[in-house]
C-alpha positions as a printed Julia matrix, in Angstrom:
127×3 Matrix{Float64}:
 -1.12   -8.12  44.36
  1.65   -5.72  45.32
  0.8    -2.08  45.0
  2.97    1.18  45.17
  0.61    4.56  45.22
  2.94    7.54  45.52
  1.59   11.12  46.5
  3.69   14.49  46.73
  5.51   16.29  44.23
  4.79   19.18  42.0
  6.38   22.43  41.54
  8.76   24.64  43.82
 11.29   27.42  43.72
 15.06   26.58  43.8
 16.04   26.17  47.38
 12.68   24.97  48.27
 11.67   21.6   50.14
  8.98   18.54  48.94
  8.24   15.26  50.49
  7.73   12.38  48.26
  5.18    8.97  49.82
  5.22    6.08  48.78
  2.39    3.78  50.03
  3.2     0.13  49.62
  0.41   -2.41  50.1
  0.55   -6.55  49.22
  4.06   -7.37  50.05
  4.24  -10.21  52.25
  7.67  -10.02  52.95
  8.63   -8.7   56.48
 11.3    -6.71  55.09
 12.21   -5.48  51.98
 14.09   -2.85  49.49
 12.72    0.06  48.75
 14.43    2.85  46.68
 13.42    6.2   45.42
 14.68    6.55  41.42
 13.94    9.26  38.81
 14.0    10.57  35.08
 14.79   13.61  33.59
 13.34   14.29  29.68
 15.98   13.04  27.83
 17.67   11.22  30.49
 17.94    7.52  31.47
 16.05    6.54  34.89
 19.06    6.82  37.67
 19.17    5.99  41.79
 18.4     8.74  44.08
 18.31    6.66  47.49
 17.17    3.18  49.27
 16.54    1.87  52.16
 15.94   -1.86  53.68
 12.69   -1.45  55.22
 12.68   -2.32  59.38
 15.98   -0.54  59.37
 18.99   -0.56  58.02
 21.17    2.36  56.31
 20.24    4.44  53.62
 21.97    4.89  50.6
 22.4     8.33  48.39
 22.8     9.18  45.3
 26.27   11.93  45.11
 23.76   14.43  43.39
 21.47   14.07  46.08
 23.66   13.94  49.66
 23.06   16.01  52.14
 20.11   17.28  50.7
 17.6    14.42  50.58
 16.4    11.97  53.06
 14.58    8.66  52.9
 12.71    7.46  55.89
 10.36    4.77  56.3
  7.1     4.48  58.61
  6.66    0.46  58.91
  3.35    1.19  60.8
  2.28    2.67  57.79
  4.0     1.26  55.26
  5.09    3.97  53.8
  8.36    5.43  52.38
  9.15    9.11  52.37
 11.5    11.11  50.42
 12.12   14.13  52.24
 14.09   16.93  49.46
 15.92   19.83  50.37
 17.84   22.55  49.25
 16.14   21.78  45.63
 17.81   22.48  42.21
 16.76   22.88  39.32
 18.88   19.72  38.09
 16.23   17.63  40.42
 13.39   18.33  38.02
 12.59   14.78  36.7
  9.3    12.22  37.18
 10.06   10.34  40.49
  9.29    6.94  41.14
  9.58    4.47  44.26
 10.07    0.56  44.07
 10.04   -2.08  46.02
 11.97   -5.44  45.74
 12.04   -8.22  48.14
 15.94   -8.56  47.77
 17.69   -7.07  50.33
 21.24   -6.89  48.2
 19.57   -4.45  46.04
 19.64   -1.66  49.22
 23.47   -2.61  50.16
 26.42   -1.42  49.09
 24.88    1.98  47.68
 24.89    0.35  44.23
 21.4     1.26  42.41
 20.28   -1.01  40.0
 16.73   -0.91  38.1
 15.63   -4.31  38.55
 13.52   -3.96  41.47
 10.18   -5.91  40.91
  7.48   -3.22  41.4
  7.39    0.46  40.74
  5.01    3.44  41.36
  2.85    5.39  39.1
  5.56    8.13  39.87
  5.17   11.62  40.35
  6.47   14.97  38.8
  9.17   17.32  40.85
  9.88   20.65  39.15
 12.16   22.87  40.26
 12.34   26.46  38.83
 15.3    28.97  39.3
C-alpha cells in the first residue's frame, strides 16, 4: 500500500523560508512523478512544481519561479519543497503526490490526476 506522510509547514513572516517533505513509502516503481500542489480557502487545488524521481527536470509553477525548489533524496525517498522569498499569496494547505506516469512531470503541464496524495500540510504566510 502506497503511502505519502508529509512533514514541514506552518507559519512564517513574508520573506521568510520553509521546507516541505514528503516521505513516500510502497511504490514499487523505480521511478516515478511526484509533484508538490496546493489550495487556498476559496480556491481550486493548482500545480506548484514536479519532478520525475531519479532525475529529470523540474517543473514550476509562474507564481512560484525562482522562489521555490523541489529536490528529491532517492536514498530516502523523500521529496522536498524548499520555499523562498514567501508571500503572503503562498498561504494555502500543501499537498505532495505521487503517480507512476512519467508524462504527468513533462512538459510543465500540472494536472490533478496523480494516483496518491498526502495528508497535506498548512503554509501561512503573514505580511
Amino acid at each position: 500500500q502506497v503511502h505519502l506522510v508529509q512533514s514541514g509547514g506552518g507559519s512564517v513572516q513574508a520573506g521568510g523560508s520553509l521546507r516541505l517533505s514528503c516521505v513516500v513509502s510502497g511504490y514499487t516503481y523505480s521511478t516515478y512523478c511526484m509533484g508538490w500542489f496546493r489550495q487556498a480557502p476559496g480556491k481550486e487545488r493548482e500545480g506548484v512544481a514536479t519532478i520525475a524521481t531519479g532525475g529529470g527536470r523540474a517543473y514550476y509553477a509562474d507564481s512560484v519561479k525562482g522562489r521555490f525548489t523541489i529536490s528529491q533524496d532517492n536514498a530516502k525517498n523523500t521529496v522536498y519543497l524548499q520555499m523562498n522569498s514567501l508571500k503572503p499569496e503562498d498561504t494555502a494547505m500543501y499537498y505532495c503526490a505521487a503517480d507512476p506516469w512519467l508524462g504527468y512531470c513533462s512538459g510543465g503541464r500540472f494536472t490533478l490526476r496523480f494516483a496518491d496524495w498526502g495528508q497535506g500540510t498548512q503554509v501561512t504566510v503573514s505580511s
